[in-house]
């Protein structure tokens, strides 16, 4: 449906057929939050919500794009003479990806893009990475190359760091590029080595939106990243990935107690992500549940990235799920979604419990969807 909308928007805007359609998925992170930019481990899966880009070459040296989801807002810039900030937020991502592809010699001389998606925005499900990866893959294909997924992810991350201003890690771009249907991926964010972990066939992944939207670029996210870097410097390690809990607990003297708590979250979360990959591979949902509960508390108390509405949503989900599975906040934080992992035969009951037991700050019910794990970027 996104493909049809993107193609229709392309025809409307440019009066011709697109040469290709590329889709890239959003993602839900099962565990391993704010570990990626600490060279650590994450366990996301790509979800069946995506962004589709309809694309065609242009011989006028321009990059023109239109967003079907933003009332047809459009953007127009010169492809080869640098990229200033755009008038529309979404267009910064498009221009940023084009800029890094140009630098890498992978962009076409000119292009037309029409974009349509259904990854909820500002919800911790990586609508931005799905846009970046779809645009990057489409532009590279138009430029004549099929780009390696790891390279594409690195370029897209750079686009977001340098052109959008969010110092994000590489998890979202990696999973959008390399997701595998039916699997979560344990990603080592230092080496980019991925281990595919099958989701148990009797498990359902439930995503519920707190109704609180976050804005990532800058602000709290970048603060957390700086605090992690301060902690790594204090301990004399390249990244918090290189620290274990004993060393952390012994060597904290002289470090700002807030920074110490930030580091404790990262160190314990890395260990949880590794343990979770094994638990998931073994089909052990109760063990996953314990790890997810500990992860949520660590995000709430040590990393301080949850908000009361999300804490409440997670509590409602945990109460409905019981020891058979688990729930936690997912994504960068400060609002957004919770993820639950439950035996499939409990999914309806959990969805009902959320519908009855949770209200967003504005009084509305949570948007809930049961999703399946999909593949990474591909032609649509
Ligand atoms: C955002 C960032 C990711 C990651 C998560 C937190 O989604 O884009 O790189 O840091 O937050 O785990």
Short mmCIF file of C-alpha atoms and ligand atoms in Angstrom, two decimals:
data_model
loop_
_atom_site.label_atom_id
_atom_site.label_comp_id
_atom_site.label_asym_id
_atom_site.label_seq_id
_atom_site.Cartn_x
_atom_site.Cartn_y
_atom_site.Cartn_z
CA UNK A 1 0.00 0.00 0.00
CA UNK A 2 2.93 2.35 0.62
CA UNK A 3 4.32 1.33 -2.77
CA UNK A 4 1.09 2.26 -4.55
CA UNK A 5 0.93 5.58 -2.70
CA UNK A 6 4.56 6.40 -3.47
CA UNK A 7 4.10 5.54 -7.15
CA UNK A 8 0.92 7.61 -7.34
CA UNK A 9 2.65 10.58 -5.68
CA UNK A 10 5.51 10.25 -8.17
CA UNK A 11 3.15 10.29 -11.14
CA UNK A 12 1.25 13.26 -9.77
CA UNK A 13 4.37 15.29 -9.03
CA UNK A 14 6.57 14.44 -11.99
CA UNK A 15 4.10 13.29 -14.66
CA UNK A 16 5.91 10.04 -15.45
CA UNK A 17 6.39 6.51 -14.15
CA UNK A 18 9.07 5.91 -11.49
CA UNK A 19 12.04 3.79 -12.61
CA UNK A 20 12.08 1.85 -9.34
CA UNK A 21 10.43 1.42 -5.95
CA UNK A 22 12.52 0.69 -2.87
CA UNK A 23 11.21 -0.14 0.61
CA UNK A 24 13.00 -0.11 3.95
CA UNK A 25 11.42 -1.18 7.24
CA UNK A 26 11.07 0.46 10.64
CA UNK A 27 12.26 -1.56 13.58
CA UNK A 28 11.51 -2.49 17.11
CA UNK A 29 14.37 -3.02 19.50
CA UNK A 30 13.74 -5.99 21.79
CA UNK A 31 16.62 -5.07 24.10
CA UNK A 32 19.97 -3.23 24.10
CA UNK A 33 19.07 0.46 24.38
CA UNK A 34 21.65 3.25 24.03
CA UNK A 35 24.33 0.61 23.73
CA UNK A 36 24.99 1.05 20.01
CA UNK A 37 27.02 4.27 20.23
CA UNK A 38 28.98 2.67 23.05
CA UNK A 39 30.22 0.02 20.61
CA UNK A 40 27.90 -2.48 22.32
CA UNK A 41 25.16 -4.99 21.49
CA UNK A 42 21.55 -4.54 20.35
CA UNK A 43 18.76 -6.99 19.50
CA UNK A 44 16.26 -5.36 17.14
CA UNK A 45 13.99 -6.82 14.48
CA UNK A 46 12.69 -5.12 11.34
CA UNK A 47 8.90 -4.73 11.38
CA UNK A 48 6.14 -4.84 8.80
CA UNK A 49 5.86 -1.05 8.67
CA UNK A 50 8.00 0.64 6.07
CA UNK A 51 8.90 3.65 3.99
CA UNK A 52 8.73 3.33 0.21
CA UNK A 53 10.59 5.59 -2.19
CA UNK A 54 9.52 5.79 -5.84
CA UNK A 55 12.52 7.03 -7.76
CA UNK A 56 13.63 8.09 -11.21
CA UNK A 57 16.65 9.74 -12.81
CA UNK A 58 16.66 13.44 -13.73
CA UNK A 59 18.99 15.03 -16.26
CA UNK A 60 18.72 18.56 -14.87
CA UNK A 61 21.21 18.09 -12.02
CA UNK A 62 18.50 18.55 -9.40
CA UNK A 63 17.18 16.45 -6.54
CA UNK A 64 13.45 16.90 -6.28
CA UNK A 65 11.37 15.04 -3.73
CA UNK A 66 7.80 14.94 -2.56
CA UNK A 67 6.33 13.49 0.65
CA UNK A 68 2.92 11.88 0.22
CA UNK A 69 2.47 11.80 4.00
CA UNK A 70 3.04 15.51 4.50
CA UNK A 71 0.21 16.78 2.32
CA UNK A 72 2.47 16.58 -0.72
CA UNK A 73 5.17 18.93 0.66
CA UNK A 74 8.04 19.04 -1.78
CA UNK A 75 11.71 19.89 -1.85
CA UNK A 76 14.06 20.92 -4.61
CA UNK A 77 17.82 21.41 -4.47
CA UNK A 78 20.90 21.20 -6.61
CA UNK A 79 22.38 17.72 -6.55
CA UNK A 80 26.00 18.68 -6.96
CA UNK A 81 26.58 21.99 -5.20
CA UNK A 82 26.22 21.23 -1.51
CA UNK A 83 23.15 20.79 0.62
CA UNK A 84 21.78 23.46 2.91
CA UNK A 85 19.16 22.73 5.58
CA UNK A 86 15.75 22.18 3.98
CA UNK A 87 12.47 23.95 4.71
CA UNK A 88 10.79 20.70 5.77
CA UNK A 89 12.19 18.40 8.48
CA UNK A 90 11.79 15.22 6.40
CA UNK A 91 13.74 16.77 3.53
CA UNK A 92 16.83 17.19 5.74
CA UNK A 93 17.08 13.40 5.84
CA UNK A 94 16.76 13.17 2.06
CA UNK A 95 19.32 15.90 1.44
CA UNK A 96 21.64 14.45 4.09
CA UNK A 97 21.64 11.00 2.50
CA UNK A 98 22.14 12.51 -0.95
CA UNK A 99 25.07 14.53 0.39
CA UNK A 100 26.92 11.55 1.85
CA UNK A 101 26.26 9.47 -1.27
CA UNK A 102 27.61 12.30 -3.44
CA UNK A 103 30.78 12.42 -1.32
CA UNK A 104 31.12 8.66 -1.70
CA UNK A 105 30.69 8.94 -5.48
CA UNK A 106 27.55 6.81 -5.37
CA UNK A 107 24.81 9.32 -6.26
CA UNK A 108 23.28 9.90 -9.69
CA UNK A 109 23.60 13.29 -11.40
CA UNK A 110 19.98 14.16 -10.64
CA UNK A 111 16.93 12.37 -9.23
CA UNK A 112 13.25 12.56 -8.46
CA UNK A 113 11.81 10.87 -5.41
CA UNK A 114 8.31 10.36 -4.02
CA UNK A 115 8.05 9.05 -0.47
CA UNK A 116 5.22 7.28 1.39
CA UNK A 117 5.41 5.34 4.63
CA UNK A 118 3.50 3.97 7.59
CA UNK A 119 6.14 3.82 10.32
CA UNK A 120 4.65 6.01 13.06
CA UNK A 121 6.77 9.15 13.42
CA UNK A 122 8.51 10.10 16.66
CA UNK A 123 7.56 6.82 18.29
CA UNK A 124 10.87 5.01 18.70
CA UNK A 125 10.28 2.75 15.68
CA UNK A 126 12.90 4.36 13.44
CA UNK A 127 10.86 6.09 10.82
CA UNK A 128 13.97 8.18 10.15
CA UNK A 129 16.31 5.26 9.50
CA UNK A 130 13.75 3.59 7.26
CA UNK A 131 13.55 6.82 5.25
CA UNK A 132 17.35 7.18 5.09
CA UNK A 133 17.92 3.59 4.01
CA UNK A 134 15.16 3.63 1.40
CA UNK A 135 16.42 6.94 -0.05
CA UNK A 136 20.05 5.79 0.08
CA UNK A 137 19.36 2.51 -1.64
CA UNK A 138 17.16 4.18 -4.28
CA UNK A 139 19.74 6.87 -5.08
CA UNK A 140 22.60 4.35 -5.22
CA UNK A 141 20.60 2.12 -7.57
CA UNK A 142 19.83 5.12 -9.78
CA UNK A 143 23.54 5.93 -9.68
CA UNK A 144 24.29 2.42 -10.95
CA UNK A 145 25.52 0.62 -7.82
CA UNK A 146 23.96 -1.91 -5.48
CA UNK A 147 25.45 -0.76 -2.27
CA UNK A 148 26.65 -3.17 0.42
CA UNK A 149 24.15 -3.06 3.35
CA UNK A 150 26.77 -2.31 6.03
CA UNK A 151 28.17 0.54 3.96
CA UNK A 152 24.67 1.87 3.31
CA UNK A 153 23.96 1.80 7.05
CA UNK A 154 27.19 3.64 7.84
CA UNK A 155 26.49 6.32 5.24
CA UNK A 156 22.92 6.78 6.47
CA UNK A 157 24.12 7.11 10.06
CA UNK A 158 26.62 9.74 8.92
CA UNK A 159 23.84 11.61 7.15
CA UNK A 160 21.84 11.75 10.37
CA UNK A 161 24.88 12.72 12.49
CA UNK A 162 26.16 15.41 10.17
CA UNK A 163 23.10 16.76 8.42
CA UNK A 164 20.22 16.25 10.87
CA UNK A 165 22.19 16.81 14.06
CA UNK A 166 21.29 13.65 15.98
CA UNK A 167 24.40 11.80 17.16
CA UNK A 168 22.58 8.46 16.81
CA UNK A 169 24.35 5.12 16.78
CA UNK A 170 24.11 2.59 13.97
CA UNK A 171 21.42 0.18 15.20
CA UNK A 172 18.47 1.59 13.28
CA UNK A 173 20.25 1.88 9.97
CA UNK A 174 21.78 -1.59 10.33
CA UNK A 175 18.49 -3.34 11.01
CA UNK A 176 16.72 -1.40 8.23
CA UNK A 177 19.46 -2.54 5.87
CA UNK A 178 20.02 -6.10 7.09
CA UNK A 179 16.82 -7.30 8.79
CA UNK A 180 15.83 -10.94 8.21
CA UNK A 181 12.21 -12.12 8.09
CA UNK A 182 11.19 -14.06 11.18
CA UNK A 183 14.37 -13.10 13.03
CA UNK A 184 15.83 -10.56 15.40
CA UNK A 185 19.46 -9.59 14.82
CA UNK A 186 22.05 -9.46 17.55
CA UNK A 187 24.29 -6.72 16.21
CA UNK A 188 27.79 -6.11 17.51
CA UNK A 189 27.91 -2.38 16.91
CA UNK A 190 31.71 -2.33 16.99
CA UNK A 191 32.43 -4.98 14.36
CA UNK A 192 28.97 -4.88 12.68
CA UNK A 193 28.93 -8.68 12.87
CA UNK A 194 25.29 -9.83 13.08
CA UNK A 195 23.85 -13.02 14.52
CA UNK A 196 20.36 -13.88 13.26
CA UNK A 197 18.20 -15.08 16.15
CA UNK A 198 14.91 -16.73 15.14
CA UNK A 199 11.83 -15.43 16.92
CA UNK A 200 10.10 -18.40 18.56
CA UNK A 201 7.22 -19.50 16.34
CA UNK A 202 4.80 -19.28 19.27
CA UNK A 203 5.79 -15.71 20.20
CA UNK A 204 4.04 -12.47 19.28
CA UNK A 205 5.68 -9.05 19.26
CA UNK A 206 3.29 -6.37 20.49
CA UNK A 207 4.04 -2.68 20.08
CA UNK A 208 1.99 -0.09 21.96
CA UNK A 209 2.36 3.66 21.54
CA UNK A 210 2.26 5.77 24.72
CA UNK A 211 0.85 8.71 22.80
CA UNK A 212 3.86 10.83 23.83
CA UNK A 213 5.95 11.76 20.82
CA UNK A 214 9.65 12.39 21.08
CA UNK A 215 11.87 14.70 19.10
CA UNK A 216 15.33 13.23 18.85
CA UNK A 217 17.56 15.63 17.04
CA UNK A 218 19.86 17.16 19.61
CA UNK A 219 18.76 17.61 23.22
CA UNK A 220 18.58 14.79 25.70
CA UNK A 221 19.82 12.09 23.33
CA UNK A 222 23.06 13.88 22.57
CA UNK A 223 23.49 14.65 26.29
CA UNK A 224 23.34 10.94 27.09
CA UNK A 225 25.91 10.23 24.47
CA UNK A 226 28.27 12.85 25.89
CA UNK A 227 27.86 11.42 29.41
CA UNK A 228 28.76 7.95 28.13
CA UNK A 229 31.88 9.36 26.47
CA UNK A 230 32.83 11.12 29.71
CA UNK A 231 32.48 7.83 31.60
CA UNK A 232 34.60 5.95 29.04
CA UNK A 233 37.31 8.62 29.39
CA UNK A 234 37.21 8.34 33.18
CA UNK A 235 37.74 4.58 33.02
CA UNK A 236 40.36 4.85 30.28
CA UNK A 237 38.50 2.63 27.82
CA UNK A 238 37.79 3.23 24.13
CA UNK A 239 34.05 2.76 24.74
CA UNK A 240 31.78 1.54 27.55
CA UNK A 241 31.60 -1.76 25.70
CA UNK A 242 35.04 -2.42 27.15
CA UNK A 243 33.95 -2.03 30.77
CA UNK A 244 32.61 -4.74 33.09
CA UNK A 245 30.44 -4.21 36.15
CA UNK A 246 33.15 -5.01 38.71
CA UNK A 247 35.56 -2.46 37.22
CA UNK A 248 32.73 0.06 37.05
CA UNK A 249 31.79 -0.43 40.68
CA UNK A 250 35.38 -0.30 41.91
CA UNK A 251 36.50 2.67 39.89
CA UNK A 252 33.62 5.10 40.22
CA UNK A 253 35.24 7.40 42.80
CA UNK A 254 35.64 10.92 41.50
CA UNK A 255 33.08 10.44 38.73
CA UNK A 256 29.86 12.46 38.71
CA UNK A 257 27.25 10.07 40.22
CA UNK A 258 24.84 10.78 37.35
CA UNK A 259 27.49 9.85 34.79
CA UNK A 260 28.27 6.73 36.81
CA UNK A 261 24.61 5.67 36.64
CA UNK A 262 24.55 6.29 32.89
CA UNK A 263 27.57 4.02 32.53
CA UNK A 264 25.99 1.37 34.75
CA UNK A 265 22.97 1.26 32.45
CA UNK A 266 25.16 0.70 29.40
CA UNK A 267 27.33 -1.96 31.03
CA UNK A 268 24.39 -3.93 32.42
CA UNK A 269 22.32 -3.45 29.24
CA UNK A 270 25.09 -4.91 27.10
CA UNK A 271 25.14 -8.00 29.29
CA UNK A 272 21.34 -8.23 29.06
CA UNK A 273 21.36 -7.96 25.27
CA UNK A 274 23.81 -10.86 25.01
CA UNK A 275 21.83 -12.96 27.48
CA UNK A 276 18.60 -12.11 25.66
CA UNK A 277 19.93 -13.37 22.33
CA UNK A 278 20.59 -16.75 23.95
CA UNK A 279 17.23 -16.78 25.74
CA UNK A 280 15.39 -15.94 22.53
CA UNK A 281 17.30 -18.54 20.54
CA UNK A 282 16.29 -21.10 23.16
CA UNK A 283 12.65 -19.97 22.92
CA UNK A 284 12.76 -19.02 26.61
CA UNK A 285 10.19 -16.22 26.82
CA UNK A 286 10.09 -16.14 30.65
CA UNK A 287 13.85 -15.46 30.72
CA UNK A 288 13.34 -12.77 28.06
CA UNK A 289 10.67 -11.29 30.29
CA UNK A 290 13.04 -10.96 33.24
CA UNK A 291 15.70 -9.35 31.10
CA UNK A 292 13.19 -6.92 29.58
CA UNK A 293 11.91 -5.94 33.03
CA UNK A 294 15.47 -5.29 34.26
CA UNK A 295 16.19 -3.29 31.11
CA UNK A 296 13.16 -1.09 31.69
CA UNK A 297 14.15 -0.36 35.31
CA UNK A 298 17.68 0.47 34.19
CA UNK A 299 16.36 2.88 31.55
CA UNK A 300 14.05 4.45 34.11
CA UNK A 301 16.41 4.76 37.06
CA UNK A 302 19.98 4.78 35.71
CA UNK A 303 19.66 6.20 32.21
CA UNK A 304 16.53 8.27 32.96
CA UNK A 305 15.04 8.14 29.48
CA UNK A 306 11.52 6.96 30.28
CA UNK A 307 8.58 9.27 30.99
CA UNK A 308 5.70 8.52 33.40
CA UNK A 309 3.27 7.64 30.59
CA UNK A 310 5.67 5.02 29.19
CA UNK A 311 6.34 3.61 32.67
CA UNK A 312 2.61 3.24 33.16
CA UNK A 313 2.10 1.61 29.76
CA UNK A 314 4.89 -0.88 30.48
CA UNK A 315 3.38 -1.65 33.90
CA UNK A 316 -0.02 -2.38 32.28
CA UNK A 317 1.63 -4.67 29.74
CA UNK A 318 3.76 -6.47 32.33
CA UNK A 319 0.72 -7.07 34.53
CA UNK A 320 -1.20 -8.56 31.59
CA UNK A 321 1.73 -10.67 30.38
CA UNK A 322 2.83 -12.03 33.76
CA UNK A 323 5.88 -14.30 33.92
CA UNK A 324 5.18 -15.85 30.50
CA UNK A 325 6.99 -13.06 28.61
CA UNK A 326 7.90 -9.42 29.10
CA UNK A 327 7.66 -5.75 28.18
CA UNK A 328 9.84 -2.66 28.19
CA UNK A 329 10.18 0.73 26.61
CA UNK A 330 11.79 0.52 23.18
CA UNK A 331 13.83 3.09 21.27
CA UNK A 332 15.64 6.27 22.16
CA UNK A 333 13.23 7.27 24.94
CA UNK A 334 11.41 10.38 26.20
CA UNK A 335 8.11 9.00 24.94
CA UNK A 336 7.33 6.61 22.13
CA UNK A 337 6.51 2.93 22.32
CA UNK A 338 6.69 -0.09 24.57
CA UNK A 339 7.40 -3.54 23.18
CA UNK A 340 5.97 -6.75 24.56
CA UNK A 341 7.02 -10.30 23.80
CA UNK A 342 4.30 -12.81 24.62
CA UNK A 343 3.11 -16.30 23.80
CA UNK A 344 0.90 -15.86 20.75
CA UNK A 345 -2.17 -17.26 22.49
CA UNK A 346 -1.92 -14.43 25.05
CA UNK A 347 -1.62 -11.62 22.48
CA UNK A 348 -5.34 -10.76 22.31
CA UNK A 349 -5.65 -10.64 26.09
CA UNK A 350 -2.64 -8.32 26.33
CA UNK A 351 -4.02 -6.03 23.60
CA UNK A 352 -7.36 -5.88 25.47
CA UNK A 353 -5.63 -5.11 28.74
CA UNK A 354 -3.80 -2.19 27.10
CA UNK A 355 -7.05 -0.92 25.53
CA UNK A 356 -8.76 -0.97 28.90
CA UNK A 357 -5.95 -0.15 31.29
CA UNK A 358 -3.93 2.60 29.59
CA UNK A 359 -4.72 6.19 28.70
CA UNK A 360 -2.24 8.62 27.13
CA UNK A 361 -1.80 12.03 28.80
CA UNK A 362 -4.42 13.45 26.40
CA UNK A 363 -6.91 10.76 27.43
CA UNK A 364 -6.71 8.68 24.25
CA UNK A 365 -6.15 4.92 24.14
CA UNK A 366 -2.80 3.51 22.99
CA UNK A 367 -2.31 2.59 19.35
CA UNK A 368 -1.41 -1.11 19.49
CA UNK A 369 -0.18 -3.42 16.81
CA UNK A 370 1.00 -6.98 16.71
CA UNK A 371 3.85 -7.07 14.23
CA UNK A 372 5.95 -9.62 12.44
CA UNK A 373 9.68 -9.51 11.74
CA UNK A 374 10.45 -8.66 8.12
CA UNK A 375 13.48 -8.41 5.85
CA UNK A 376 15.68 -5.36 5.35
CA UNK A 377 15.77 -2.95 2.43
CA UNK A 378 14.62 -4.34 -0.93
CA UNK A 379 12.87 -3.43 -4.14
CA UNK A 380 9.15 -2.98 -3.43
C1 LIG B 1 17.73 5.86 18.62
C2 LIG B 1 19.05 5.91 17.86
C3 LIG B 1 19.77 4.58 17.94
C4 LIG B 1 19.89 4.06 19.37
C5 LIG B 1 18.54 4.15 20.07
C6 LIG B 1 18.64 3.82 21.54
O1 LIG B 1 16.86 5.00 17.98
O2 LIG B 1 18.84 6.26 16.52
O3 LIG B 1 21.05 4.69 17.35
O4 LIG B 1 20.87 4.75 20.07
O5 LIG B 1 17.95 5.44 19.95
O6 LIG B 1 18.96 2.51 21.71
#
